[in-house]
PDB file of C-alpha atoms in Angstrom:
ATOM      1  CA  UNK Z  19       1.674  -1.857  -8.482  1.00 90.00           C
ATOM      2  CA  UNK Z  20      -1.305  -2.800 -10.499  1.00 97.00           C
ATOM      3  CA  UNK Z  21      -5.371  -4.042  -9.604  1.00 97.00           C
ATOM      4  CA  UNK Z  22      -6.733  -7.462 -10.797  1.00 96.00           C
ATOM      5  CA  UNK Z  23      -9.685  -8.333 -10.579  1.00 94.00           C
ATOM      6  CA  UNK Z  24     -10.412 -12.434  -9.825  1.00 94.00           C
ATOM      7  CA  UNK Z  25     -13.367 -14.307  -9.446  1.00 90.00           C
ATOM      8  CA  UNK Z  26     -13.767 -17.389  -6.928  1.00 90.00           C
ATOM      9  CA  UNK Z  27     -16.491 -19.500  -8.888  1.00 86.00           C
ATOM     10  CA  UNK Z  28     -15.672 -22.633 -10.488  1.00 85.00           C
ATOM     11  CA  UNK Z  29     -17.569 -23.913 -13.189  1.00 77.00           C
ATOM     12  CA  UNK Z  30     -20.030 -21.229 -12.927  1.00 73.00           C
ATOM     13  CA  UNK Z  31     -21.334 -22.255  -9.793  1.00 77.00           C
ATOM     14  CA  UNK Z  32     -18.987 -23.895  -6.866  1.00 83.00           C
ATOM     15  CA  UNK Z  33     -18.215 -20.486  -5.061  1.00 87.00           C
ATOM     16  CA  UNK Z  34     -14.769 -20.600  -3.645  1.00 91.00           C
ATOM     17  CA  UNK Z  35     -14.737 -17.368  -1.755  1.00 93.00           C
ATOM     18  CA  UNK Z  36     -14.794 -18.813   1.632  1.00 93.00           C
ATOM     19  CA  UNK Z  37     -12.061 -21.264   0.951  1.00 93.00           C
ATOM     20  CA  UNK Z  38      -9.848 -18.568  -0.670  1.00 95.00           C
ATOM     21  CA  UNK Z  39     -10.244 -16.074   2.348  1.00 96.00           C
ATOM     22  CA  UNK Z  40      -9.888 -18.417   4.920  1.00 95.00           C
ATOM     23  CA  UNK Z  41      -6.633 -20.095   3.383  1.00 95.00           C
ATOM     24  CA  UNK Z  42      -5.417 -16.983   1.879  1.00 97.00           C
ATOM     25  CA  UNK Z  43      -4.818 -17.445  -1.533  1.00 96.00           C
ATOM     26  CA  UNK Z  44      -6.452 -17.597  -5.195  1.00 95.00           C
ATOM     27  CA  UNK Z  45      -6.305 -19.848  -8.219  1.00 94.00           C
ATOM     28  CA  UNK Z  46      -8.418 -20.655 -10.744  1.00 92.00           C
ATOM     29  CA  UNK Z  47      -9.620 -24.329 -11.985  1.00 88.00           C
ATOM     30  CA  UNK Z  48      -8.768 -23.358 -15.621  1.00 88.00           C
ATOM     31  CA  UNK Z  49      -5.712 -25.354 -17.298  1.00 90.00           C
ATOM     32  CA  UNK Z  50      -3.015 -23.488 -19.035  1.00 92.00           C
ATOM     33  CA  UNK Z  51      -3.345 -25.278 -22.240  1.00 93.00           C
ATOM     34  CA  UNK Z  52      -7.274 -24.333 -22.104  1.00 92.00           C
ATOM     35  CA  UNK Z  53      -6.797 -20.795 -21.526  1.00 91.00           C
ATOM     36  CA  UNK Z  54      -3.047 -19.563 -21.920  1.00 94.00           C
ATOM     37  CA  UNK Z  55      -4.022 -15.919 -21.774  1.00 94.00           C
ATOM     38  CA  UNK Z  56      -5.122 -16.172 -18.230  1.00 92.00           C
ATOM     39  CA  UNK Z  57      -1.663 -17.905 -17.580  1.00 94.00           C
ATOM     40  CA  UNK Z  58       0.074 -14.936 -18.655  1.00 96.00           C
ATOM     41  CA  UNK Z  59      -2.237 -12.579 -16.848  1.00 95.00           C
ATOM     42  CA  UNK Z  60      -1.342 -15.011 -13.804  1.00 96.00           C
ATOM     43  CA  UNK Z  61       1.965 -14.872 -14.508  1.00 97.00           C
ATOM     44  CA  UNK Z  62       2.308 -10.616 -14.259  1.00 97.00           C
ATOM     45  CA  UNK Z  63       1.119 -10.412 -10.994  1.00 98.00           C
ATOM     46  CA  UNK Z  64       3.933  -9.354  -8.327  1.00 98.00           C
ATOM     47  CA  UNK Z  65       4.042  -9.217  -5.038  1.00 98.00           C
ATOM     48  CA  UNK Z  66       2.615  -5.576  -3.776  1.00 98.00           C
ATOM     49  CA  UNK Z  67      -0.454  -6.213  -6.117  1.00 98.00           C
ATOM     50  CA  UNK Z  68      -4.028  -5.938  -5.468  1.00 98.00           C
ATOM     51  CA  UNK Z  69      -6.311  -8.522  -6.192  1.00 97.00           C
ATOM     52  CA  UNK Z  70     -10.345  -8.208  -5.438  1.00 96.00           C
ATOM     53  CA  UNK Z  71     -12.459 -10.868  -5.681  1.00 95.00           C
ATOM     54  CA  UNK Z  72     -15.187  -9.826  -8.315  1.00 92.00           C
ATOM     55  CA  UNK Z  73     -18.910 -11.575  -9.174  1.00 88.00           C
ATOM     56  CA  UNK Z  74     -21.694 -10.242 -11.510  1.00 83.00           C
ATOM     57  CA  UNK Z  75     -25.551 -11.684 -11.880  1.00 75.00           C
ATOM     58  CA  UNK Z  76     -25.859 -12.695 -15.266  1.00 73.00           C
ATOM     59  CA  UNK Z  77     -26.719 -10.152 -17.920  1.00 76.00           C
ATOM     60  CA  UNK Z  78     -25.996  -7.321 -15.130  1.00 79.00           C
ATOM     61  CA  UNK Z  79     -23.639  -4.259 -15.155  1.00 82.00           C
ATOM     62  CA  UNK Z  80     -23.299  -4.560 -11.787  1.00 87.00           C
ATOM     63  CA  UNK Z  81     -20.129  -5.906 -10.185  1.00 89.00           C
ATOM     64  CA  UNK Z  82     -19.815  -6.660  -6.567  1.00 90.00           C
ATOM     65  CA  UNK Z  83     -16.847  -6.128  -5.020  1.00 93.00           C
ATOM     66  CA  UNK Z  84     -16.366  -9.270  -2.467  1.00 95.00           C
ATOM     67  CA  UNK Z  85     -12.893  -8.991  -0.862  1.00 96.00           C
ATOM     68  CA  UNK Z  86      -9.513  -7.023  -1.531  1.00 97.00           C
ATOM     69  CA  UNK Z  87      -6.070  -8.081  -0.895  1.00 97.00           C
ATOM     70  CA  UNK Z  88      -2.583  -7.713  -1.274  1.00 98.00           C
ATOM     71  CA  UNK Z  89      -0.080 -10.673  -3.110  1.00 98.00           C
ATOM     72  CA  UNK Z  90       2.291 -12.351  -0.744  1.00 98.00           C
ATOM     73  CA  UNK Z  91       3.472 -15.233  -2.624  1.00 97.00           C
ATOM     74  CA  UNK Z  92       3.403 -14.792  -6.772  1.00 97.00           C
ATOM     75  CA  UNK Z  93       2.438 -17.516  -9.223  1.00 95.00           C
ATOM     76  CA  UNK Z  94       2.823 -21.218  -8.689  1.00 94.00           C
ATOM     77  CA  UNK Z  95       3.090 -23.507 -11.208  1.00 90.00           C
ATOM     78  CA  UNK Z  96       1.206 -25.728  -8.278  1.00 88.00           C
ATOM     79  CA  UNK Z  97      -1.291 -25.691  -5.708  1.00 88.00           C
ATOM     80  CA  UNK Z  98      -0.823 -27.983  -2.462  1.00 85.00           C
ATOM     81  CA  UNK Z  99      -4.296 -26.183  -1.205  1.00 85.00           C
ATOM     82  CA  UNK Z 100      -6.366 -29.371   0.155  1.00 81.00           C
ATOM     83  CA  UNK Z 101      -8.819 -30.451  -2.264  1.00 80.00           C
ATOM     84  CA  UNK Z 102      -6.885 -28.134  -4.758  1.00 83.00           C
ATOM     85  CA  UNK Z 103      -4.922 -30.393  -6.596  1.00 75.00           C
ATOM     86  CA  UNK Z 104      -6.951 -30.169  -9.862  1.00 81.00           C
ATOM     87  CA  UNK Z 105      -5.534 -26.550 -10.020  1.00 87.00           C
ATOM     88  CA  UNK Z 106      -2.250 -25.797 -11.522  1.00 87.00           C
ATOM     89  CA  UNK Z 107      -1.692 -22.835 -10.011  1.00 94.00           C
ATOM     90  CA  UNK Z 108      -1.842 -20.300  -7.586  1.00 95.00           C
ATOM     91  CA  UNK Z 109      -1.224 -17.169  -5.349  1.00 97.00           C
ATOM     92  CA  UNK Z 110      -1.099 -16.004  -2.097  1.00 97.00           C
ATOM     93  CA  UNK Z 111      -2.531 -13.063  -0.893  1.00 98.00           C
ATOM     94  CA  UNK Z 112      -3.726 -11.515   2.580  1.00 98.00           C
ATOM     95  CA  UNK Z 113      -6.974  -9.933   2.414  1.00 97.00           C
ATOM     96  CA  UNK Z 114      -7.034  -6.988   3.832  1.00 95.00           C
ATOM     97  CA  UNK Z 115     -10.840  -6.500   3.611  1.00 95.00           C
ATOM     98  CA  UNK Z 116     -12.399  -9.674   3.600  1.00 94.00           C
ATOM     99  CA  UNK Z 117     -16.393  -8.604   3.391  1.00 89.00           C
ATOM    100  CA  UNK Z 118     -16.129  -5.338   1.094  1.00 90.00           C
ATOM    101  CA  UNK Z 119     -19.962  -6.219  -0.107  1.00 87.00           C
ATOM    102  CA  UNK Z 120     -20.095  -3.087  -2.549  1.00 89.00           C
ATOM    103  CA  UNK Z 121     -21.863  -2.865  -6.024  1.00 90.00           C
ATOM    104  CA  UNK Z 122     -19.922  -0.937  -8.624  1.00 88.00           C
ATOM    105  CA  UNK Z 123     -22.156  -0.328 -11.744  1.00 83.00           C
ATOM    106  CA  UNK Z 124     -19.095  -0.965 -14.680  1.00 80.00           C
ATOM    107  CA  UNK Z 125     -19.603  -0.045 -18.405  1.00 72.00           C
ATOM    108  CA  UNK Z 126     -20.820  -2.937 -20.408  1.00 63.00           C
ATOM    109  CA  UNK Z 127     -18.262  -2.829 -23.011  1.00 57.00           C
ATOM    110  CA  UNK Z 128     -15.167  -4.088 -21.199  1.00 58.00           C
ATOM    111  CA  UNK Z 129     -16.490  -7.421 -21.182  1.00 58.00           C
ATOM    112  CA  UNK Z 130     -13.145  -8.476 -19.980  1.00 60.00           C
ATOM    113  CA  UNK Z 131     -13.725  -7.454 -16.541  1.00 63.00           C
ATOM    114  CA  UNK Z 132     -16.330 -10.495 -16.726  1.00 66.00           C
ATOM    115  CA  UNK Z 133     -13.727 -13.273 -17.136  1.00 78.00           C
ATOM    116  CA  UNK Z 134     -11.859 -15.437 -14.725  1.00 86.00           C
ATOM    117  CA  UNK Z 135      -9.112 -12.833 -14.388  1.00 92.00           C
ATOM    118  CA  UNK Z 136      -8.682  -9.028 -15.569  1.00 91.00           C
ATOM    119  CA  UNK Z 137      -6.511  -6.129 -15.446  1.00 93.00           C
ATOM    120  CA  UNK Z 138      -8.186  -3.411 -13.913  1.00 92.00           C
ATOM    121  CA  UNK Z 139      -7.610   0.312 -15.534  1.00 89.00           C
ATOM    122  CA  UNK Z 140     -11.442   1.707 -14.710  1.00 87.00           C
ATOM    123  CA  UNK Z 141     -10.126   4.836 -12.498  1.00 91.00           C
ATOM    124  CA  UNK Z 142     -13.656   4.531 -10.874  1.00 90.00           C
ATOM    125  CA  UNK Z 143     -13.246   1.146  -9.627  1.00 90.00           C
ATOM    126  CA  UNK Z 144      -9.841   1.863  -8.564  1.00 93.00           C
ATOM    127  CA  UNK Z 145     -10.878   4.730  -6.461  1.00 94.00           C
ATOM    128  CA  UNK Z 146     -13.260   2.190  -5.152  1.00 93.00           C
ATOM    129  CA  UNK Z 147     -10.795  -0.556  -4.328  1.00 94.00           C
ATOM    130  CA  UNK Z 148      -8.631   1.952  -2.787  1.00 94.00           C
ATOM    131  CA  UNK Z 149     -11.425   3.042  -0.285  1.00 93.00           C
ATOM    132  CA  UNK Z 150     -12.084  -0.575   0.161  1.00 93.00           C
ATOM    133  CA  UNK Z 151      -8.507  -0.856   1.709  1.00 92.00           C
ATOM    134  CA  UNK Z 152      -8.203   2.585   3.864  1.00 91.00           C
ATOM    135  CA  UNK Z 153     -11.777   1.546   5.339  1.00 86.00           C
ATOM    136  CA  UNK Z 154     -11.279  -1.951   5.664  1.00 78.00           C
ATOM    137  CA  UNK Z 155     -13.217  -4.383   8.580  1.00 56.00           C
ATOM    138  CA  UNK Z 156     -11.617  -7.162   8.748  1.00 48.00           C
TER     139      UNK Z 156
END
């Protein structure tokens, strides 16, 4: 089982958090032959997996924590997600806490946590994800 971490803005600014809870899934607006590496990351995840939806303020160490799931359906090569079909991709997942609203302060070197997608090996926000699911409200 591994953690990824996901976030639900496209473009910088379109927030798609509410859409993604509600219809249980992720995907991301990217196109494989724009960023191939996120493809691959995609493409690892297996059902069992975590996946937390992640946001940051600009310039901030701080990452909020927004919701934490578990992957039903692996990677799609499509998405049939209304008003969706711009993404070429996707994954299903049932959130198991769908208003986790904590702030994690992360170290400022693994700028990779700040992408679209990331592998999450910070035993500090694992611990935290893990609490996240034990105490979850949904």
């Amino acid at each position: 089982m591994a953690i990824w971490g996901m976030g639900s803005f496209f473009n910088g600014t379109d927030n798609q958090f509410d859409n993604f809870i509600k219809e249980n899934f992720i995907c991301m607006l990217w196109k494989e032959d724009e960023v191939p590496e996120f493809y691959e990351m995609m493409k690892e995840i297996q059902l069992g997996d975590i996946i937390y939806l992640k946001s940051f303020k600009r310039g901030s160490n701080e990452m909020h924590i927004n919701a934490v799931g578990i992957v039903t359906e692996t990677f799609e090569n499509k998405n049939y997600h209304s008003g969706y079909e711009n993404c070429d991709n996707k994954i299903g997942v049932e959130w198991i806490n769908k208003n986790a609203n904590e702030v994690i302060e992360v170290n400022s070197i693994y700028k990779q946590r700040k992408t679209t997608i990331c592998k999450e090996y910070d035993k500090k926000v694992v611990k935290k994800i893990i609490k996240l699911i034990k105490t979850s409200n949904t």
